Coordinates of C-alpha atoms and ligand atoms in Angstrom, one line a residue:
M1 CA 6.8 18.8 93.1
A2 CA 3.3 17.8 93.4
Q3 CA 1.9 16.7 90.0
V4 CA -0.8 14.5 89.6
R5 CA -1.0 12.3 86.4
L6 CA -3.4 9.9 85.7
Q7 CA -2.5 7.6 82.9
N8 CA -5.3 5.2 81.1
I9 CA -7.5 5.4 84.2
T10 CA -10.5 2.9 84.1
K11 CA -12.6 2.0 87.0
Q12 CA -15.4 -0.3 86.8
F13 CA -18.1 -1.1 89.7
D14 CA -19.4 -4.6 89.0
G15 CA -19.9 -4.3 85.4
V16 CA -20.8 -0.5 85.4
T17 CA -17.9 1.6 83.9
A18 CA -17.7 4.9 86.5
V19 CA -14.6 6.1 84.5
E20 CA -13.0 4.6 81.1
D21 CA -9.3 5.4 80.1
I22 CA -8.8 8.5 81.7
N23 CA -5.4 10.7 80.8
L24 CA -5.0 14.0 82.9
D25 CA -1.5 15.8 84.2
I26 CA -2.3 18.2 86.8
A27 CA 0.4 20.8 87.4
D28 CA 2.5 21.1 90.5
R29 CA 0.2 24.1 92.3
E30 CA -2.7 24.2 89.8
F31 CA -6.1 24.3 90.8
M32 CA -7.8 21.9 88.9
I33 CA -11.4 21.4 88.7
L34 CA -13.4 18.4 87.9
L35 CA -16.5 19.6 86.7
G36 CA -19.5 17.3 85.0
P37 CA -23.0 16.4 86.1
S38 CA -23.9 14.0 88.9
G39 CA -22.9 10.0 87.7
C40 CA -20.1 11.5 85.4
G41 CA -17.4 9.9 87.4
K42 CA -15.9 13.1 88.8
S43 CA -15.9 11.7 92.6
T44 CA -14.3 8.1 91.2
L45 CA -11.5 10.3 89.9
L46 CA -10.4 12.5 93.0
R47 CA -11.0 9.2 95.0
I48 CA -8.8 7.3 92.9
I49 CA -6.2 10.1 93.3
A50 CA -6.3 10.4 97.2
G51 CA -6.0 6.4 97.2
L52 CA -9.9 5.6 98.5
E53 CA -10.7 3.7 95.4
D54 CA -8.2 1.3 92.9
P55 CA -8.5 2.1 89.5
T56 CA -9.2 -1.1 87.5
E57 CA -6.8 -0.1 85.2
G58 CA -4.3 2.6 84.7
E59 CA -1.8 4.5 86.8
V60 CA -1.6 7.3 89.0
Y61 CA 1.3 9.2 89.7
I62 CA 1.9 11.9 92.7
G63 CA 5.8 13.9 91.6
D64 CA 7.4 10.9 90.1
T65 CA 6.2 8.3 92.3
M66 CA 3.6 5.9 90.8
V67 CA 1.1 5.6 93.8
N68 CA -1.2 2.5 92.8
N69 CA 0.2 0.7 95.8
V70 CA 0.6 3.4 97.8
M71 CA -2.0 3.3 101.3
P72 CA -4.5 6.9 101.1
K73 CA -2.5 7.8 104.6
Q74 CA 1.2 7.5 103.0
R75 CA -0.2 9.5 99.7
D76 CA 0.6 13.1 101.1
V77 CA -2.8 14.0 99.8
A78 CA -5.6 15.4 102.2
M79 CA -9.4 14.8 101.4
V80 CA -12.2 17.4 102.4
F81 CA -15.3 16.2 101.8
Q82 CA -19.0 17.9 101.1
S83 CA -20.2 16.3 104.4
Y84 CA -17.2 17.5 106.6
A85 CA -16.9 14.3 108.4
L86 CA -16.1 15.9 112.2
Y87 CA -15.9 14.1 114.8
P88 CA -19.0 15.6 116.7
H89 CA -18.0 14.6 120.3
K90 CA -14.6 16.2 119.8
S91 CA -13.9 20.3 120.2
V92 CA -12.8 22.4 116.9
Q93 CA -9.1 22.2 118.2
D94 CA -9.3 18.5 118.6
N95 CA -10.7 17.6 115.5
I96 CA -8.2 20.1 113.5
E97 CA -5.5 18.4 115.8
F98 CA -6.4 14.7 115.0
P99 CA -4.5 13.8 111.5
L100 CA -1.3 15.0 113.4
K101 CA -2.1 13.2 116.7
V102 CA -2.6 9.9 114.2
R103 CA 0.9 10.7 113.0
K104 CA 2.3 11.1 116.8
V105 CA 3.4 14.8 116.4
P106 CA 4.2 15.9 120.0
K107 CA 1.2 17.6 121.9
A108 CA 2.5 21.2 122.0
Q109 CA 3.6 21.2 118.3
R110 CA 0.1 20.1 117.1
A111 CA -1.5 22.2 119.1
A112 CA 0.4 25.1 117.5
A113 CA -0.4 24.0 114.1
A114 CA -4.2 23.7 114.7
I115 CA -4.2 27.2 116.1
E116 CA -2.6 28.7 113.4
A117 CA -4.6 26.9 110.8
A118 CA -7.6 27.8 113.0
T119 CA -6.9 31.4 113.2
S120 CA -5.9 31.6 109.4
L121 CA -9.4 30.8 108.6
G122 CA -11.1 32.9 111.1
L123 CA -11.9 30.2 113.6
G124 CA -9.4 31.3 116.5
E125 CA -12.2 32.1 118.7
Y126 CA -14.1 28.6 118.3
L127 CA -11.4 26.2 119.2
D128 CA -13.3 25.1 122.3
R129 CA -16.4 24.5 121.0
K130 CA -18.1 21.1 119.4
P131 CA -18.9 21.0 115.8
G132 CA -22.6 20.9 116.4
A133 CA -22.6 24.2 117.9
L134 CA -21.2 25.6 114.5
S135 CA -23.0 27.2 111.7
G136 CA -22.3 25.2 108.2
G137 CA -20.2 27.4 106.8
Q138 CA -17.6 27.2 110.1
R139 CA -17.9 23.5 110.1
Q140 CA -16.3 23.6 106.6
R141 CA -13.4 25.7 107.5
V142 CA -12.9 23.1 110.5
A143 CA -12.6 20.2 107.6
L144 CA -10.4 22.7 105.7
A145 CA -8.0 23.4 108.7
R146 CA -7.8 19.9 109.4
A147 CA -6.2 19.3 106.0
I148 CA -4.4 22.2 106.2
V149 CA -2.4 21.0 109.1
R150 CA -1.1 17.9 107.5
N151 CA 0.9 20.2 105.1
P152 CA -0.4 18.0 102.2
A153 CA 1.0 18.1 98.4
V154 CA -2.3 18.1 97.4
F155 CA -5.5 19.1 98.4
C156 CA -8.6 17.0 97.0
M157 CA -11.7 18.3 97.6
D158 CA -15.1 16.4 96.8
E159 CA -18.1 19.3 96.8
P160 CA -16.8 21.1 99.9
L161 CA -19.2 24.0 99.3
S162 CA -22.4 22.2 98.1
N163 CA -24.1 22.2 102.0
L164 CA -23.5 25.8 102.3
D165 CA -26.1 29.1 101.2
A166 CA -25.6 30.9 98.1
K167 CA -23.8 33.8 99.9
L168 CA -21.8 31.6 102.1
R169 CA -20.6 29.9 98.8
G170 CA -19.4 33.0 97.5
E171 CA -17.3 33.9 100.3
T172 CA -16.0 30.6 100.6
R173 CA -14.9 30.6 97.2
A174 CA -12.9 33.6 97.6
E175 CA -11.8 32.3 100.8
L176 CA -10.4 29.0 98.7
I177 CA -8.8 31.0 95.7
A178 CA -6.8 32.8 98.9
L179 CA -5.9 29.7 100.3
H180 CA -5.1 28.2 97.3
Q181 CA -2.3 31.1 96.5
R182 CA -0.9 31.2 100.5
L183 CA -0.8 27.5 100.7
N184 CA 1.5 27.0 96.9
S185 CA -0.3 23.4 96.8
T186 CA -1.9 21.4 94.1
F187 CA -5.7 21.6 94.4
V188 CA -8.1 19.1 92.7
Y189 CA -11.7 20.1 93.2
V190 CA -14.7 18.3 92.0
T191 CA -18.0 20.3 91.7
H192 CA -20.9 20.0 89.4
D193 CA -21.3 23.9 89.6
Q194 CA -19.9 25.8 86.8
V195 CA -19.8 29.4 88.8
E196 CA -17.4 27.6 90.8
A197 CA -15.3 26.0 88.2
M198 CA -15.2 29.3 86.4
T199 CA -14.2 31.7 89.3
M200 CA -11.6 29.4 91.4
G201 CA -9.8 26.9 88.4
T202 CA -6.8 27.4 87.0
R203 CA -8.1 24.8 84.4
I204 CA -11.0 23.1 84.3
A205 CA -12.0 19.2 83.0
V206 CA -14.8 18.8 81.9
M207 CA -16.4 15.2 82.5
S208 CA -19.5 13.3 80.8
R209 CA -20.6 9.5 81.1
G210 CA -17.1 8.6 82.3
H211 CA -15.1 10.9 79.6
L212 CA -12.9 13.7 79.6
E213 CA -14.9 16.1 77.3
Q214 CA -12.5 19.1 77.6
I215 CA -9.5 20.5 79.5
G216 CA -8.3 24.3 79.4
T217 CA -8.5 27.4 81.2
P218 CA -11.8 28.8 82.2
Q219 CA -11.9 31.2 79.7
E220 CA -10.7 28.4 76.9
V221 CA -13.7 26.4 77.7
Y222 CA -16.1 29.4 77.6
D223 CA -14.9 30.9 74.5
K224 CA -14.4 27.5 72.6
P225 CA -16.1 24.5 74.0
S226 CA -15.2 21.2 72.4
S227 CA -19.1 20.1 72.0
V228 CA -22.5 21.0 72.5
F229 CA -22.2 19.1 75.5
V230 CA -19.9 21.9 76.8
A231 CA -21.2 24.8 75.5
Q232 CA -24.4 23.9 77.3
F233 CA -23.0 22.9 80.6
V234 CA -20.4 25.9 81.3
G235 CA -22.3 29.0 81.2
M236 CA -25.4 29.9 82.4
P237 CA -27.9 30.4 81.1
P238 CA -26.7 27.9 78.6
M239 CA -25.4 28.4 75.1
N240 CA -28.6 28.5 72.5
I241 CA -28.4 25.6 70.1
L242 CA -29.9 26.6 67.1
P243 CA -32.0 24.7 64.5
A244 CA -29.4 23.6 61.4
G245 CA -30.0 26.1 58.7
S246 CA -31.3 28.8 60.1
L247 CA -28.8 31.3 61.0
E248 CA -26.4 30.3 58.2
A249 CA -26.4 27.7 55.2
G250 CA -25.4 24.5 56.1
T251 CA -26.2 21.2 58.1
H252 CA -24.2 21.7 61.0
L253 CA -25.7 23.1 64.6
V254 CA -25.2 27.0 65.2
G255 CA -24.5 27.7 68.9
V256 CA -24.6 31.7 70.1
R257 CA -24.2 32.6 74.0
P258 CA -27.2 34.4 75.1
E259 CA -25.3 37.6 75.5
H260 CA -24.3 37.7 72.3
L261 CA -28.0 37.5 70.0
R262 CA -29.2 40.7 69.3
I263 CA -33.2 41.5 68.9
S264 CA -33.4 43.5 65.7
P265 CA -36.0 43.9 62.9
D266 CA -33.7 42.9 60.2
H267 CA -32.4 39.8 62.2
P268 CA -33.2 36.5 60.4
L269 CA -34.8 34.6 63.3
S270 CA -38.1 34.6 64.3
L271 CA -38.2 34.5 68.5
H272 CA -41.6 33.8 70.0
V273 CA -41.3 35.6 73.3
Q274 CA -42.7 33.3 76.3
L275 CA -41.0 34.8 79.4
V276 CA -39.1 38.1 80.6
E277 CA -37.3 37.7 83.7
Q278 CA -36.0 41.0 85.1
L279 CA -32.8 40.0 87.2
G280 CA -31.9 43.6 88.4
H281 CA -28.5 43.8 87.0
E282 CA -29.7 41.9 83.2
V283 CA -32.8 40.8 81.3
H284 CA -33.5 37.3 80.1
I285 CA -35.7 37.0 77.3
T286 CA -36.8 33.2 76.6
G287 CA -38.7 31.9 73.9
S288 CA -39.0 29.6 70.8
V289 CA -37.2 29.4 67.5
G290 CA -39.0 26.4 65.7
D291 CA -38.4 23.5 68.2
R292 CA -35.8 25.4 70.2
R293 CA -35.5 27.1 73.3
V294 CA -33.9 30.5 73.2
V295 CA -32.6 32.8 75.7
V296 CA -31.4 36.4 74.9
R297 CA -29.5 38.0 77.6
Q298 CA -29.8 41.8 77.6
E299 CA -28.1 44.6 80.1
A300 CA -30.7 46.1 82.7
G301 CA -32.6 48.8 81.2
A302 CA -33.1 47.5 77.9
V303 CA -36.3 47.7 76.2
T304 CA -37.7 44.4 76.4
P305 CA -40.7 42.9 74.0
A306 CA -43.8 41.5 75.4
V307 CA -44.7 38.3 76.4
G308 CA -46.5 36.5 73.4
S309 CA -45.1 38.9 71.0
V310 CA -42.5 37.4 67.9
V311 CA -39.2 39.6 67.9
R312 CA -36.4 39.3 65.0
V313 CA -32.9 37.9 66.3
G314 CA -29.6 37.0 65.1
A315 CA -25.8 37.2 65.8
A316 CA -22.5 38.2 64.3
Q317 CA -20.9 35.9 62.3
H318 CA -17.8 35.6 64.9
V319 CA -19.6 34.9 67.9
R320 CA -21.2 32.1 66.4
H321 CA -20.1 28.5 67.1
R322 CA -20.3 25.4 64.7
F323 CA -20.9 21.8 65.8
D324 CA -21.5 18.7 64.3
A325 CA -24.9 17.9 63.5
V326 CA -24.4 14.4 64.3
T327 CA -21.2 14.1 66.5
E328 CA -22.0 16.9 68.2
Q329 CA -18.5 18.1 68.4
R330 CA -16.9 21.7 67.5
I331 CA -16.1 21.9 63.8
A332 CA -12.6 23.9 63.7
E333 CA -13.0 27.3 62.3
Ligands
ATP401 P1 -22.3 13.1 91.9 O1 -22.2 14.4 91.4 O2 -23.8 12.6 91.9 O3 -21.8 12.4 93.2 P2 -19.9 12.1 90.4 O4 -19.6 12.3 88.8 O5 -19.2 12.0 91.5 O6 -21.8 12.0 90.7 P3 -19.4 9.2 90.9 O7 -19.6 9.2 92.1 O8 -17.9 8.8 90.4 O9 -20.1 10.3 89.9 O10 -20.0 7.6 90.1 C1 -19.7 7.4 88.9 C2 -20.9 6.1 88.2 O11 -20.2 5.3 89.3 C3 -22.2 6.3 88.8 O12 -23.0 5.5 87.7 C4 -22.4 5.8 90.1 O13 -23.0 5.1 90.2 C5 -21.3 4.8 90.0 N1 -20.5 4.3 91.4 C6 -20.0 5.1 91.9 N2 -19.3 4.3 93.1 C7 -19.5 3.1 93.3 C8 -20.0 2.1 94.0 N3 -19.1 2.3 95.1 N4 -20.4 1.1 93.6 C9 -21.2 0.9 92.4 N5 -21.2 2.0 91.4 C10 -20.9 3.1 91.6

């Protein structure tokens, strides 16, 4: 069993608190995403799981074992980095075999494991090439294959797709989902990309400034964000936060997702239209309501207002999210 448990984890670097009092249970075979903006502490948390950083306080468990004092090599964890970290002078096969060589696995056995992992990732014909003669996507697959041959209980991945172009990112996302299903291992995956989080994660841990903001399935996080921060970090375009008292009485903030705003003359809010973006499959209409920027998302083919015009917008009761105006935390229904 490879569940990962973080208990009261705090990490300080020279007086800077990178993460503070984090409690997180990652189930065996889960695909857990650590999601948040740059500097929120997600890489630090991942590196603590892998043993590349020591926590200042708190305990890390893998399975039932407390691993704080266990060296990274002995943790049964494989790390995949954004930078690939391949040996440039070694062939693809030698790169993939390397962790097994370090562990003194016999030559024939490690060659067989490398060929199997490479083939499963579509690298079979590149075994003799050097990394310099591969595309970014192929290099990242070599890094994945090198992690796979170790057959680790836990894969730790730090933004592995961020060097790839948009099309390749989409394809590799699908490969990672398939890989997770095939390997039956626990994945912990760091990203700032909410699309990666939504599409791959069995659960998402949203982080901000060294704290966990929310843990839930992608749908739970999207449907019931725990704070204005989460509401605006997950979902693109972000959730609109309307001025208090504008859509309904009260001092709380009201959030409405762009796809839930409707344009109709009998609606209560005035939207001053500043931008109309035709994306092919949908249209984004951006403008202001009071001093707030507001985006309405419509299906392609809808009649769109002209830039410079003022239209009325509103949203049904059941699609509104309510947040405390001071704490910005979700108000329970
Ligand atoms: P990014 O997406 O930019 O990598 P992140 O969410 O992964 O960001 P971390 O790299 O975990 O964030 O960093 C969290 C905080 O800890 C930041 O303020 C960072 O400057 C600080 N930090 C991280 N590593 C060190 C270090 N080795 N020494 C000092 N401060 C560090």
